[in-house]
Tab-separated table of C-alpha atoms in Angstrom:
chain	number	residue	atom	x	y	z
A	104	UNK	CA	53.069	-32.158	6.779
A	105	UNK	CA	54.355	-31.977	3.231
A	106	UNK	CA	57.775	-31.158	4.649
A	107	UNK	CA	57.712	-34.302	6.842
A	108	UNK	CA	57.022	-36.538	3.794
A	109	UNK	CA	59.843	-34.842	1.973
A	110	UNK	CA	62.222	-35.727	4.824
A	111	UNK	CA	61.066	-39.348	4.818
A	112	UNK	CA	61.622	-39.421	1.054
A	113	UNK	CA	65.080	-37.883	1.511
A	114	UNK	CA	65.959	-40.477	4.151
A	115	UNK	CA	64.650	-43.369	2.026
A	116	UNK	CA	66.489	-42.134	-1.046
A	117	UNK	CA	69.693	-41.696	0.919
A	118	UNK	CA	69.442	-45.188	2.403
A	119	UNK	CA	68.799	-46.693	-1.027
A	120	UNK	CA	71.719	-44.736	-2.444
A	121	UNK	CA	74.006	-46.103	0.290
A	122	UNK	CA	72.876	-49.650	-0.337
A	123	UNK	CA	73.153	-49.528	-4.141
A	124	UNK	CA	76.563	-47.864	-4.071
A	125	UNK	CA	78.320	-50.186	-1.661
A	126	UNK	CA	79.302	-53.805	-1.949
A	127	UNK	CA	77.818	-56.689	-0.012
A	128	UNK	CA	80.843	-57.541	2.115
A	129	UNK	CA	78.845	-60.109	4.108
A	130	UNK	CA	78.207	-62.065	0.907
A	131	UNK	CA	81.839	-61.666	-0.209
A	132	UNK	CA	83.048	-62.902	3.189
A	133	UNK	CA	80.873	-66.015	3.338
A	134	UNK	CA	81.699	-66.860	-0.291
A	135	UNK	CA	85.441	-66.425	0.256
A	136	UNK	CA	85.308	-69.114	2.948
A	137	UNK	CA	83.571	-71.604	0.657
A	138	UNK	CA	86.620	-71.538	-1.611
A	139	UNK	CA	88.772	-73.283	0.996
A	140	UNK	CA	86.286	-76.153	1.097
A	141	UNK	CA	86.597	-76.524	-2.688
A	142	UNK	CA	90.387	-76.833	-2.304
A	143	UNK	CA	90.318	-79.585	0.334
A	144	UNK	CA	92.288	-82.746	-0.244
A	145	UNK	CA	91.569	-85.944	1.691
A	146	UNK	CA	88.382	-87.383	3.175
A	147	UNK	CA	85.750	-84.658	3.177
A	148	UNK	CA	83.735	-84.136	6.382
A	149	UNK	CA	79.996	-84.598	6.878
A	150	UNK	CA	79.451	-80.814	6.974
A	151	UNK	CA	81.197	-80.131	3.638
A	152	UNK	CA	79.215	-77.330	1.962
A	153	UNK	CA	80.852	-77.396	-1.485
A	154	UNK	CA	79.042	-80.486	-2.663
A	155	UNK	CA	80.506	-80.897	-6.151
A	156	UNK	CA	83.699	-82.101	-4.482
A	157	UNK	CA	84.334	-85.604	-3.066
A	158	UNK	CA	87.149	-87.512	-1.291
A	159	UNK	CA	90.546	-87.427	-3.031
A	160	UNK	CA	94.226	-88.160	-2.373
A	161	UNK	CA	93.352	-90.906	0.106
A	162	UNK	CA	96.663	-92.735	-0.378
A	163	UNK	CA	98.896	-89.654	-0.044
A	164	UNK	CA	102.150	-90.608	1.687
A	165	UNK	CA	101.505	-94.340	1.395
A	166	UNK	CA	104.565	-94.954	-0.819
A	167	UNK	CA	106.744	-93.280	1.825
A	168	UNK	CA	105.062	-95.053	4.740
A	169	UNK	CA	103.566	-91.891	6.216
A	170	UNK	CA	99.964	-90.612	6.439
A	171	UNK	CA	99.797	-87.391	4.416
A	172	UNK	CA	96.065	-87.448	3.706
A	173	UNK	CA	94.450	-84.000	3.952
A	174	UNK	CA	95.597	-80.433	3.490
A	175	UNK	CA	94.897	-78.203	0.500
A	176	UNK	CA	95.503	-78.123	-3.219
A	177	UNK	CA	97.041	-74.700	-3.727
A	178	UNK	CA	95.403	-73.741	-7.020
A	179	UNK	CA	93.871	-75.394	-10.085
A	180	UNK	CA	96.146	-78.442	-9.908
A	181	UNK	CA	96.513	-81.246	-7.353
A	182	UNK	CA	99.971	-80.846	-5.906
A	183	UNK	CA	100.126	-80.099	-2.188
A	184	UNK	CA	102.850	-77.450	-1.921
A	185	UNK	CA	103.929	-76.830	1.679
A	186	UNK	CA	105.147	-73.232	1.486
A	187	UNK	CA	102.084	-71.545	-0.072
A	188	UNK	CA	99.807	-73.774	2.040
A	189	UNK	CA	101.523	-72.631	5.236
A	190	UNK	CA	101.347	-68.962	4.189
A	191	UNK	CA	97.621	-69.399	3.483
A	192	UNK	CA	97.099	-70.702	7.036
A	193	UNK	CA	99.216	-67.910	8.553
A	194	UNK	CA	97.101	-65.309	6.747
A	195	UNK	CA	93.782	-66.933	7.709
A	196	UNK	CA	95.006	-67.047	11.317
A	197	UNK	CA	96.181	-63.431	11.254
A	198	UNK	CA	92.721	-62.449	9.917
A	199	UNK	CA	91.074	-64.366	12.767
A	200	UNK	CA	93.356	-62.741	15.379
A	201	UNK	CA	93.094	-59.182	14.054
A	202	UNK	CA	89.376	-59.263	13.209
A	203	UNK	CA	88.003	-61.881	15.562
A	204	UNK	CA	85.151	-59.733	16.847
A	205	UNK	CA	84.154	-58.687	13.321
A	206	UNK	CA	84.133	-62.347	12.215
A	207	UNK	CA	82.021	-63.297	15.236
A	208	UNK	CA	79.522	-60.521	14.421
A	209	UNK	CA	79.394	-61.737	10.812
A	210	UNK	CA	78.725	-65.298	12.034
A	211	UNK	CA	81.762	-66.629	10.147
A	212	UNK	CA	84.422	-67.277	12.808
A	213	UNK	CA	83.568	-70.983	12.940
A	214	UNK	CA	84.128	-71.354	9.197
A	215	UNK	CA	87.449	-69.506	9.407
A	216	UNK	CA	88.560	-71.821	12.212
A	217	UNK	CA	87.527	-74.872	10.200
A	218	UNK	CA	89.557	-73.602	7.237
A	219	UNK	CA	92.594	-73.058	9.485
A	220	UNK	CA	92.266	-76.446	11.186
A	221	UNK	CA	92.064	-78.280	7.849
A	222	UNK	CA	95.557	-76.929	7.213
A	223	UNK	CA	97.056	-77.333	10.684
A	224	UNK	CA	95.779	-80.927	11.032
A	225	UNK	CA	97.737	-81.686	7.880
A	226	UNK	CA	100.891	-79.924	9.146
A	227	UNK	CA	100.766	-82.012	12.335
A	228	UNK	CA	100.761	-85.167	10.175
A	229	UNK	CA	103.491	-83.805	7.880
A	230	UNK	CA	105.796	-83.004	10.824
A	231	UNK	CA	106.647	-86.638	11.575
A	232	UNK	CA	109.620	-85.974	13.891
A	233	UNK	CA	111.331	-82.841	15.257
A	234	UNK	CA	113.649	-82.472	12.259
A	235	UNK	CA	111.479	-83.940	9.486
A	236	UNK	CA	108.752	-82.060	7.616
A	237	UNK	CA	107.063	-83.396	4.496
A	238	UNK	CA	107.240	-80.523	2.038
A	239	UNK	CA	105.188	-81.620	-0.946
A	240	UNK	CA	102.907	-84.365	-2.241
A	241	UNK	CA	102.826	-84.904	-5.998
A	242	UNK	CA	104.939	-82.973	-8.450
A	243	UNK	CA	104.033	-80.182	-10.824
A	244	UNK	CA	105.495	-81.726	-13.964
A	245	UNK	CA	103.468	-84.960	-13.995
A	246	UNK	CA	100.433	-83.184	-12.530
A	247	UNK	CA	100.355	-80.636	-15.358
A	248	UNK	CA	100.459	-83.424	-17.925
A	249	UNK	CA	96.922	-84.457	-16.885
A	250	UNK	CA	93.601	-82.608	-16.715
A	251	UNK	CA	91.514	-84.628	-14.265
A	252	UNK	CA	89.232	-84.192	-11.303
A	253	UNK	CA	91.055	-84.695	-7.986
A	254	UNK	CA	88.718	-87.631	-7.340
A	255	UNK	CA	90.148	-89.441	-10.421
A	256	UNK	CA	93.834	-88.588	-9.920
A	257	UNK	CA	96.261	-90.939	-11.664
A	258	UNK	CA	99.345	-88.715	-11.352
A	259	UNK	CA	102.317	-89.412	-9.096
A	260	UNK	CA	101.650	-88.824	-5.401
A	261	UNK	CA	105.258	-89.166	-4.390
A	262	UNK	CA	106.024	-87.150	-1.270
A	263	UNK	CA	109.151	-85.048	-0.633
A	264	UNK	CA	110.588	-84.034	2.732
A	265	UNK	CA	113.114	-81.745	4.357
A	266	UNK	CA	115.355	-83.006	7.183
A	267	UNK	CA	118.778	-82.435	8.751
A	268	UNK	CA	120.632	-83.460	5.579
A	269	UNK	CA	118.148	-81.708	3.271
A	270	UNK	CA	117.281	-78.443	5.042
A	271	UNK	CA	114.451	-76.042	4.272
A	272	UNK	CA	114.532	-73.148	6.720
A	273	UNK	CA	112.007	-71.113	4.737
A	274	UNK	CA	109.429	-73.919	4.748
A	275	UNK	CA	110.093	-74.802	8.407
A	276	UNK	CA	109.911	-71.104	9.371
A	277	UNK	CA	106.624	-70.452	7.575
A	278	UNK	CA	105.047	-73.663	8.910
A	279	UNK	CA	106.153	-72.648	12.414
A	280	UNK	CA	104.559	-69.213	11.821
A	281	UNK	CA	101.301	-70.825	10.648
A	282	UNK	CA	101.104	-73.133	13.676
A	283	UNK	CA	102.040	-70.415	16.163
A	284	UNK	CA	99.475	-68.008	14.679
A	285	UNK	CA	96.815	-70.751	14.648
A	286	UNK	CA	97.622	-71.585	18.288
A	287	UNK	CA	96.500	-68.043	19.203
A	288	UNK	CA	93.227	-68.550	17.301
A	289	UNK	CA	92.404	-71.804	19.153
A	290	UNK	CA	93.693	-70.747	22.579
A	291	UNK	CA	90.287	-70.067	24.148
A	292	UNK	CA	88.091	-72.598	22.369
A	293	UNK	CA	90.468	-75.575	22.138
A	294	UNK	CA	93.407	-75.087	24.550
A	295	UNK	CA	94.719	-78.634	24.148
A	296	UNK	CA	94.905	-78.271	20.365
A	297	UNK	CA	96.453	-74.812	20.766
A	298	UNK	CA	99.250	-76.303	22.918
A	299	UNK	CA	99.824	-79.081	20.403
A	300	UNK	CA	100.247	-76.525	17.630
A	301	UNK	CA	102.705	-74.530	19.758
A	302	UNK	CA	104.723	-77.671	20.471
A	303	UNK	CA	105.116	-78.285	16.730
A	304	UNK	CA	105.852	-74.607	16.066
A	305	UNK	CA	108.724	-74.568	18.606
A	306	UNK	CA	110.275	-77.702	17.104
A	307	UNK	CA	109.894	-76.530	13.507
A	308	UNK	CA	111.450	-73.163	14.251
A	309	UNK	CA	114.391	-74.774	16.025
A	310	UNK	CA	114.853	-77.222	13.136
A	311	UNK	CA	114.751	-74.427	10.546
A	312	UNK	CA	117.165	-72.261	12.502
A	313	UNK	CA	119.659	-75.013	13.310
A	314	UNK	CA	119.853	-76.633	9.858
A	315	UNK	CA	119.841	-73.698	7.510
A	316	UNK	CA	119.168	-73.825	3.800
A	317	UNK	CA	116.552	-73.052	1.175
A	318	UNK	CA	113.920	-75.738	0.713
A	319	UNK	CA	114.018	-75.625	-3.078
A	320	UNK	CA	117.642	-76.761	-2.883
A	321	UNK	CA	116.486	-79.896	-1.049
A	322	UNK	CA	113.222	-80.422	-2.930
A	323	UNK	CA	114.263	-79.755	-6.509
A	324	UNK	CA	110.848	-80.523	-8.033
A	325	UNK	CA	109.413	-77.351	-6.493
A	326	UNK	CA	111.818	-74.996	-8.310
A	327	UNK	CA	109.594	-74.312	-11.322
A	328	UNK	CA	106.541	-73.646	-9.172
A	329	UNK	CA	107.357	-72.186	-5.763
A	330	UNK	CA	111.047	-71.353	-5.788
A	331	UNK	CA	112.244	-69.492	-2.697
A	332	UNK	CA	113.491	-66.312	-4.358
A	333	UNK	CA	113.705	-64.302	-1.121
A	334	UNK	CA	115.684	-67.010	0.690
A	335	UNK	CA	114.899	-68.185	4.214
A	336	UNK	CA	115.904	-65.273	6.469
A	337	UNK	CA	112.527	-63.554	6.192
A	338	UNK	CA	110.727	-66.794	7.162
A	339	UNK	CA	112.967	-67.357	10.191
A	340	UNK	CA	112.275	-63.813	11.431
A	341	UNK	CA	108.579	-64.277	10.603
A	342	UNK	CA	108.444	-67.606	12.478
A	343	UNK	CA	110.156	-66.036	15.514
A	344	UNK	CA	107.717	-63.110	15.375
A	345	UNK	CA	104.631	-65.349	15.478
A	346	UNK	CA	106.155	-67.544	18.203
A	347	UNK	CA	106.802	-64.419	20.251
A	348	UNK	CA	103.198	-63.272	19.744
A	349	UNK	CA	101.955	-66.740	20.757
A	350	UNK	CA	104.229	-67.297	23.787
A	351	UNK	CA	105.616	-63.926	24.947
A	352	UNK	CA	108.979	-65.652	25.363
A	353	UNK	CA	111.878	-63.175	25.334
A	354	UNK	CA	114.019	-65.681	23.451
A	355	UNK	CA	111.969	-65.099	20.282
A	356	UNK	CA	111.868	-61.331	20.691
A	357	UNK	CA	115.657	-61.272	21.101
A	358	UNK	CA	115.937	-63.253	17.861
A	359	UNK	CA	113.911	-60.612	15.967
A	360	UNK	CA	116.101	-57.840	17.423
A	361	UNK	CA	119.542	-59.488	17.223
A	362	UNK	CA	119.026	-60.738	13.657
A	363	UNK	CA	117.158	-57.644	12.435
A	364	UNK	CA	120.185	-56.390	10.527
A	365	UNK	CA	121.939	-59.578	9.405
A	366	UNK	CA	118.664	-61.189	8.209
A	367	UNK	CA	117.433	-58.134	6.316
A	368	UNK	CA	114.521	-57.292	8.605
A	369	UNK	CA	115.585	-53.661	8.793
A	370	UNK	CA	117.619	-53.666	5.594
A	371	UNK	CA	115.104	-54.652	2.969
A	372	UNK	CA	112.628	-52.097	1.643
A	373	UNK	CA	110.165	-54.338	-0.147
A	374	UNK	CA	107.031	-53.454	-2.109
A	375	UNK	CA	105.374	-56.872	-2.138
A	376	UNK	CA	104.087	-59.207	0.546
A	377	UNK	CA	103.536	-62.781	-0.576
A	378	UNK	CA	103.976	-66.522	0.037
A	379	UNK	CA	107.661	-65.950	-0.774
A	380	UNK	CA	108.469	-62.526	0.728
A	381	UNK	CA	107.473	-61.907	4.356
A	382	UNK	CA	109.417	-58.737	5.198
A	383	UNK	CA	106.528	-56.229	4.937
A	384	UNK	CA	104.267	-58.273	7.232
A	385	UNK	CA	107.096	-58.752	9.706
A	386	UNK	CA	107.928	-55.020	9.685
A	387	UNK	CA	104.298	-54.045	10.277
A	388	UNK	CA	103.940	-56.329	13.322
A	389	UNK	CA	107.304	-55.128	14.684
A	390	UNK	CA	106.097	-51.490	14.387
A	391	UNK	CA	103.325	-52.252	16.861
A	392	UNK	CA	105.846	-53.382	19.487
A	393	UNK	CA	107.113	-49.797	19.719
A	394	UNK	CA	103.995	-48.966	21.716
A	395	UNK	CA	104.858	-51.450	24.487
A	396	UNK	CA	106.850	-49.966	27.371
A	397	UNK	CA	108.723	-53.254	27.885
A	398	UNK	CA	110.308	-52.899	24.437
A	399	UNK	CA	111.589	-49.341	24.949
A	400	UNK	CA	115.233	-50.447	25.242
A	401	UNK	CA	115.061	-51.784	21.684
A	402	UNK	CA	113.259	-48.726	20.320
A	403	UNK	CA	116.064	-47.922	17.869
A	404	UNK	CA	115.790	-51.315	16.091
A	405	UNK	CA	111.981	-51.258	16.226
A	406	UNK	CA	111.996	-47.740	14.720
A	407	UNK	CA	114.004	-49.118	11.799
A	408	UNK	CA	111.489	-51.930	11.349
A	409	UNK	CA	108.758	-49.281	11.418
A	410	UNK	CA	110.428	-47.108	8.788
A	411	UNK	CA	110.555	-50.115	6.439
A	412	UNK	CA	106.889	-50.895	7.166
A	413	UNK	CA	106.032	-47.303	6.300
A	414	UNK	CA	108.080	-47.520	3.104
A	415	UNK	CA	105.839	-50.420	2.048
A	416	UNK	CA	102.618	-48.586	2.936
A	417	UNK	CA	103.760	-45.333	1.285
A	418	UNK	CA	104.762	-47.098	-1.929
A	419	UNK	CA	101.313	-48.748	-2.123
A	420	UNK	CA	99.765	-45.295	-1.633
A	421	UNK	CA	101.936	-43.745	-4.371
A	422	UNK	CA	103.550	-41.441	-1.799
A	423	UNK	CA	107.194	-42.441	-2.194
A	424	UNK	CA	109.556	-41.313	-4.924
A	425	UNK	CA	108.091	-42.322	-8.271
A	426	UNK	CA	110.640	-45.080	-8.925
A	427	UNK	CA	109.823	-46.862	-5.656
A	428	UNK	CA	106.010	-46.713	-5.829
A	429	UNK	CA	103.989	-49.789	-6.705
A	430	UNK	CA	102.688	-49.439	-10.262
A	431	UNK	CA	98.975	-49.088	-10.905
A	432	UNK	CA	96.686	-49.884	-13.799
A	433	UNK	CA	94.864	-46.922	-15.430
A	434	UNK	CA	91.834	-47.670	-13.228
A	435	UNK	CA	93.967	-47.676	-10.063
A	436	UNK	CA	94.614	-51.345	-9.265
A	437	UNK	CA	97.995	-52.097	-7.685
A	438	UNK	CA	100.094	-53.910	-10.269
A	439	UNK	CA	103.166	-55.886	-9.184
A	440	UNK	CA	103.569	-58.474	-11.921
A	441	UNK	CA	101.777	-60.132	-14.789
A	442	UNK	CA	101.251	-63.606	-13.338
A	443	UNK	CA	98.534	-63.820	-10.663
A	444	UNK	CA	98.769	-60.138	-9.764
A	445	UNK	CA	95.710	-60.261	-7.462
A	446	UNK	CA	97.693	-62.080	-4.760
A	447	UNK	CA	99.660	-58.863	-4.198
A	448	UNK	CA	96.481	-56.766	-4.185
A	449	UNK	CA	94.846	-58.899	-1.491
A	450	UNK	CA	97.948	-58.974	0.749
A	451	UNK	CA	98.405	-55.189	0.335
A	452	UNK	CA	94.743	-54.577	1.179
A	453	UNK	CA	95.181	-56.598	4.359
A	454	UNK	CA	98.399	-54.871	5.491
A	455	UNK	CA	97.002	-51.409	4.672
A	456	UNK	CA	93.840	-52.146	6.662
A	457	UNK	CA	95.800	-53.461	9.653
A	458	UNK	CA	98.176	-50.473	9.594
A	459	UNK	CA	95.281	-48.019	9.302
A	460	UNK	CA	93.732	-49.571	12.431
A	461	UNK	CA	97.089	-49.319	14.211
A	462	UNK	CA	97.513	-45.607	13.391
A	463	UNK	CA	93.932	-44.875	14.420
A	464	UNK	CA	94.351	-46.632	17.780
A	465	UNK	CA	97.587	-44.737	18.479
A	466	UNK	CA	96.233	-41.447	17.112
A	467	UNK	CA	99.202	-41.198	14.750
A	468	UNK	CA	99.784	-40.237	11.145
A	469	UNK	CA	102.039	-41.735	8.494
A	470	UNK	CA	104.932	-39.647	7.178
A	471	UNK	CA	105.623	-40.467	3.533
A	472	UNK	CA	108.154	-38.744	1.296
A	473	UNK	CA	105.306	-37.019	-0.524
A	474	UNK	CA	103.242	-35.918	2.422
A	475	UNK	CA	101.529	-36.881	5.644
A	476	UNK	CA	98.743	-39.444	5.472
A	477	UNK	CA	95.976	-40.128	7.970
A	478	UNK	CA	94.494	-43.529	8.785
A	479	UNK	CA	91.309	-42.675	6.832
A	480	UNK	CA	93.219	-42.228	3.585
A	481	UNK	CA	94.998	-45.562	4.029
A	482	UNK	CA	91.731	-47.366	4.744
A	483	UNK	CA	90.026	-45.626	1.846
A	484	UNK	CA	92.748	-46.805	-0.545
A	485	UNK	CA	92.495	-50.382	0.781
A	486	UNK	CA	88.743	-50.176	0.165
A	487	UNK	CA	89.324	-48.998	-3.412
A	488	UNK	CA	91.391	-52.136	-4.042
A	489	UNK	CA	88.808	-54.451	-2.484
A	490	UNK	CA	85.990	-52.742	-4.395
A	491	UNK	CA	87.929	-53.098	-7.642
A	492	UNK	CA	88.120	-56.836	-6.924
A	493	UNK	CA	84.357	-56.954	-6.328
A	494	UNK	CA	83.402	-55.164	-9.545
A	495	UNK	CA	84.268	-51.467	-9.355
A	496	UNK	CA	86.473	-51.612	-12.458
A	497	UNK	CA	86.233	-50.800	-16.197
A	498	UNK	CA	84.848	-54.267	-17.031
A	499	UNK	CA	82.344	-54.288	-14.109
A	500	UNK	CA	83.776	-57.752	-13.474
A	501	UNK	CA	83.975	-59.298	-10.019
A	502	UNK	CA	87.288	-61.157	-9.766
A	503	UNK	CA	85.924	-63.013	-6.744
A	504	UNK	CA	84.250	-65.983	-8.429
A	505	UNK	CA	80.543	-66.392	-7.697
A	506	UNK	CA	80.154	-62.872	-6.326
A	507	UNK	CA	77.991	-60.326	-8.133
A	508	UNK	CA	76.276	-60.548	-11.534
A	509	UNK	CA	79.457	-60.871	-13.626
A	510	UNK	CA	82.506	-62.965	-12.724
A	511	UNK	CA	84.982	-65.317	-14.506
A	512	UNK	CA	83.130	-68.394	-15.795
A	513	UNK	CA	86.117	-70.339	-17.175
A	514	UNK	CA	88.441	-70.481	-14.189
A	515	UNK	CA	91.627	-72.492	-14.839
A	516	UNK	CA	90.820	-75.270	-12.366
A	517	UNK	CA	90.647	-78.988	-13.092
A	518	UNK	CA	87.878	-79.922	-10.654
A	519	UNK	CA	85.651	-76.951	-11.472
A	520	UNK	CA	86.009	-77.390	-15.246
A	521	UNK	CA	84.896	-81.060	-15.372
A	522	UNK	CA	81.469	-82.472	-14.520
A	523	UNK	CA	81.192	-83.183	-10.783
A	524	UNK	CA	82.051	-86.645	-9.461
A	525	UNK	CA	78.704	-86.521	-7.640
A	526	UNK	CA	76.891	-86.235	-10.983
A	527	UNK	CA	79.041	-88.581	-13.018
A	528	UNK	CA	81.147	-91.160	-11.177
A	529	UNK	CA	82.530	-92.515	-14.452
A	530	UNK	CA	86.343	-92.367	-14.429
A	531	UNK	CA	87.885	-89.527	-16.460
A	532	UNK	CA	91.409	-90.388	-17.604
A	533	UNK	CA	94.575	-88.314	-17.550
A	534	UNK	CA	94.278	-86.675	-20.964
A	535	UNK	CA	90.540	-87.233	-21.387
A	536	UNK	CA	89.944	-83.996	-19.494
A	537	UNK	CA	92.011	-82.082	-22.048
A	538	UNK	CA	90.030	-83.684	-24.897
A	539	UNK	CA	86.540	-83.193	-23.472
A	540	UNK	CA	86.670	-80.268	-21.047
A	541	UNK	CA	89.764	-78.075	-21.168
A	542	UNK	CA	89.315	-76.572	-24.636
A	543	UNK	CA	85.544	-76.090	-24.708
A	544	UNK	CA	84.062	-72.582	-24.719
A	545	UNK	CA	81.246	-73.398	-22.297
A	546	UNK	CA	81.485	-72.058	-18.728
A	547	UNK	CA	82.810	-74.437	-16.054
A	548	UNK	CA	80.090	-76.844	-14.850
A	549	UNK	CA	81.061	-76.105	-11.215
A	550	UNK	CA	81.391	-72.561	-9.884
A	551	UNK	CA	84.549	-72.158	-7.788
A	552	UNK	CA	82.809	-69.807	-5.352
A	553	UNK	CA	85.095	-67.462	-3.399
A	554	UNK	CA	88.182	-67.970	-5.547
A	555	UNK	CA	90.150	-64.807	-6.320
A	556	UNK	CA	91.562	-65.274	-9.839
A	557	UNK	CA	94.866	-63.840	-11.115
A	558	UNK	CA	93.035	-60.818	-12.445
A	559	UNK	CA	93.459	-58.221	-15.188
A	560	UNK	CA	96.640	-57.064	-16.918
A	561	UNK	CA	98.340	-53.686	-16.510
A	562	UNK	CA	95.714	-52.091	-18.795
A	563	UNK	CA	92.731	-53.443	-16.794
A	564	UNK	CA	92.038	-55.999	-19.538
A	565	UNK	CA	90.958	-59.546	-18.729
A	566	UNK	CA	90.323	-62.555	-20.922
A	567	UNK	CA	88.036	-65.175	-19.393
A	568	UNK	CA	89.589	-68.282	-20.964
A	569	UNK	CA	90.502	-71.535	-19.243
A	570	UNK	CA	93.906	-71.663	-20.948
A	571	UNK	CA	94.735	-68.118	-19.815
A	572	UNK	CA	96.094	-69.370	-16.477
A	573	UNK	CA	98.095	-66.188	-15.861
A	574	UNK	CA	94.737	-64.417	-15.339
A	575	UNK	CA	92.133	-67.111	-14.642
A	576	UNK	CA	93.868	-69.413	-12.144
A	577	UNK	CA	93.072	-68.835	-8.482
A	578	UNK	CA	95.156	-69.716	-5.407
A	579	UNK	CA	94.378	-70.205	-1.717
A	580	UNK	CA	96.785	-67.425	-0.721
A	581	UNK	CA	94.916	-64.946	-2.965
A	582	UNK	CA	91.677	-65.294	-1.014
A	583	UNK	CA	93.094	-65.810	2.514
A	584	UNK	CA	94.034	-62.154	3.230
A	585	UNK	CA	90.602	-60.947	2.055
A	586	UNK	CA	88.810	-62.826	4.837
A	587	UNK	CA	89.828	-60.316	7.515
A	588	UNK	CA	89.428	-57.337	5.195
A	589	UNK	CA	85.872	-58.275	4.184
A	590	UNK	CA	84.977	-58.692	7.870
A	591	UNK	CA	86.411	-55.256	8.659
A	592	UNK	CA	84.564	-53.471	5.831
A	593	UNK	CA	81.347	-55.288	6.682
A	594	UNK	CA	81.566	-53.936	10.228
A	595	UNK	CA	82.341	-50.394	8.990
A	596	UNK	CA	79.412	-50.610	6.570
A	597	UNK	CA	77.018	-51.729	9.288
A	598	UNK	CA	78.113	-48.916	11.587
A	599	UNK	CA	78.080	-46.182	8.957
A	600	UNK	CA	74.609	-47.193	7.752
A	601	UNK	CA	73.302	-46.620	11.280
A	602	UNK	CA	75.264	-43.348	11.607
A	603	UNK	CA	74.251	-42.119	8.147
A	604	UNK	CA	70.574	-42.767	8.812
A	605	UNK	CA	70.880	-40.902	12.126
A	606	UNK	CA	72.712	-37.944	10.580
A	607	UNK	CA	70.227	-37.659	7.683
A	608	UNK	CA	67.351	-37.532	10.153
A	609	UNK	CA	69.157	-34.906	12.202
A	610	UNK	CA	70.013	-32.861	9.100
A	611	UNK	CA	66.417	-32.947	7.922
A	612	UNK	CA	64.883	-31.595	11.118
C-alpha cells in the first residue's frame, strides 16, 4: 500500500515538474495574436479586443483620391510601410497553412485569419489597377518628429505608389506572395475571397516581373527605413513560389526553375531570413518539391535549392565552418545584428521548425559540414530560441511583452506610451508626447501585449528604456513567425504530457 502512495507521489511530482519547467505556449500564442490588433490602422471593428486603441488614419489616401484606410502600422510609429506589412501577412499565412490543425486545436485559427484579412483587405484597396500599387502612407521623417497617439495624428499622410514608370518588383513580388499565401488560408472557408486574392496576386506578380526595379528607387522616402538591400530577385522567385503553391500552375514552377541561377535562388547562401531577404524561405519550400514525383525532371535544380536551404539550417545550428555560422550570445541566442535582432530569431525558429517537420515526415537526416543532424536536434534548438524569448535567459526576462512575470515595461511605441484615447480624449499635440510621456521613467500606461521587442545585445544585456529603440521597439514581422511555432510547441507539449504521465505510470508498476 505504501508503495502505491509512493508511485502516486512520484507521478504527481513528475507532472508538477513538467508543468513548472515548460512554458505556457497557449498563453504565448493567444497573446501574440493580440499584438496585431494593437497595430491596426483604420476603423476598428466591433470585436476589437485591444481596447486602449481607437480609430485612426481615417483619411489615409484622401489627398491622392484613393481609399487607403486600414492596414497595419509596422512598429512604434504610424507609417504604413508596404514591404514589411506584406512580409508579415505572408508569414502569418504560412503559419496558418503549415500549422492549421494545431491552430484549430488551440482555438486560435479564427484570430489568425482575422489578422491576415486585416492586411489583405488593405492590399486589395492599395492595388488600384493592375500596374499600380500604393507602397506607403505617411513618411518616416515627419512621423519621427512627433510623439503622438495614432488617434491624434497630425503628421503627413501623403501616400506613395509604384507603377509602370516607377517600378517596385520587390514590393509587388512580396505583396503577390502575401495574397497568394492568404488565398490558400481562405480557400475552404471563404472561396470567393480566396479567388479575389489570387486575382490580385497574379496581376501583382506580372506587374513586378514586367516592369523591373527596386521599390526604394521609386519611393525615395523609404530608403532610410526599409531599403531593399537584397534587391528584387528574391521577391520575384518568392512570389512565383507562393503562386505555384496556390494554383499548381506549371508557369510559376518553370519560373522558379528557369530563373533559379540568374536570380540567385541557387547561388546565394544566406544566413538570415527577413522582410528584406527571402532566399532561405524560398529554398526551404523548394526542397520539399523534391519529394514530388512530378518534379523529378528538375531534381538537379531542386537539389541545389535544397543544399542552400541546408546551409541556412546548418549555420543556425552552428554546424557549418565557423566563419559561416550565425553568431550566438553567451547564453545561446542567435545574433545577426544589433538593431532588432529578435526578428531574425523568430524567422529562424519558424524555418527550423518547418524543416524539422519535413525531415521527420520523410524520415531523413540533415548533412552539415560538422556532422549529421536529426529532426529532433533541429526542433530542440528551435525550442531553445523560443524559450529564450519567453524567459529562459540570464535576465529571466520575457521579450514577448505581457507574457510571464517579467517583460519590457517601456516599449518604444507611441500609442502604448501615452494614456489611452479611451481614457483621455483630450488632443495630444505633435511634440507634447515628447514633453509629457516619452522621457518619463514610469512604465507605459498601455501594455503592448504580444509584441516581440528588438531584444538583448550580443552579451545578453537589455536596457528597458523607451529611448533605446534598438532593443525596445517591436515590429509586426517579429511576432508573425512565432504564431505557427507557438502552436506547434503547444501541440507537442500537450502530447508529451499525456505520454509522460503514461510512461511514469508504466515505469512505476
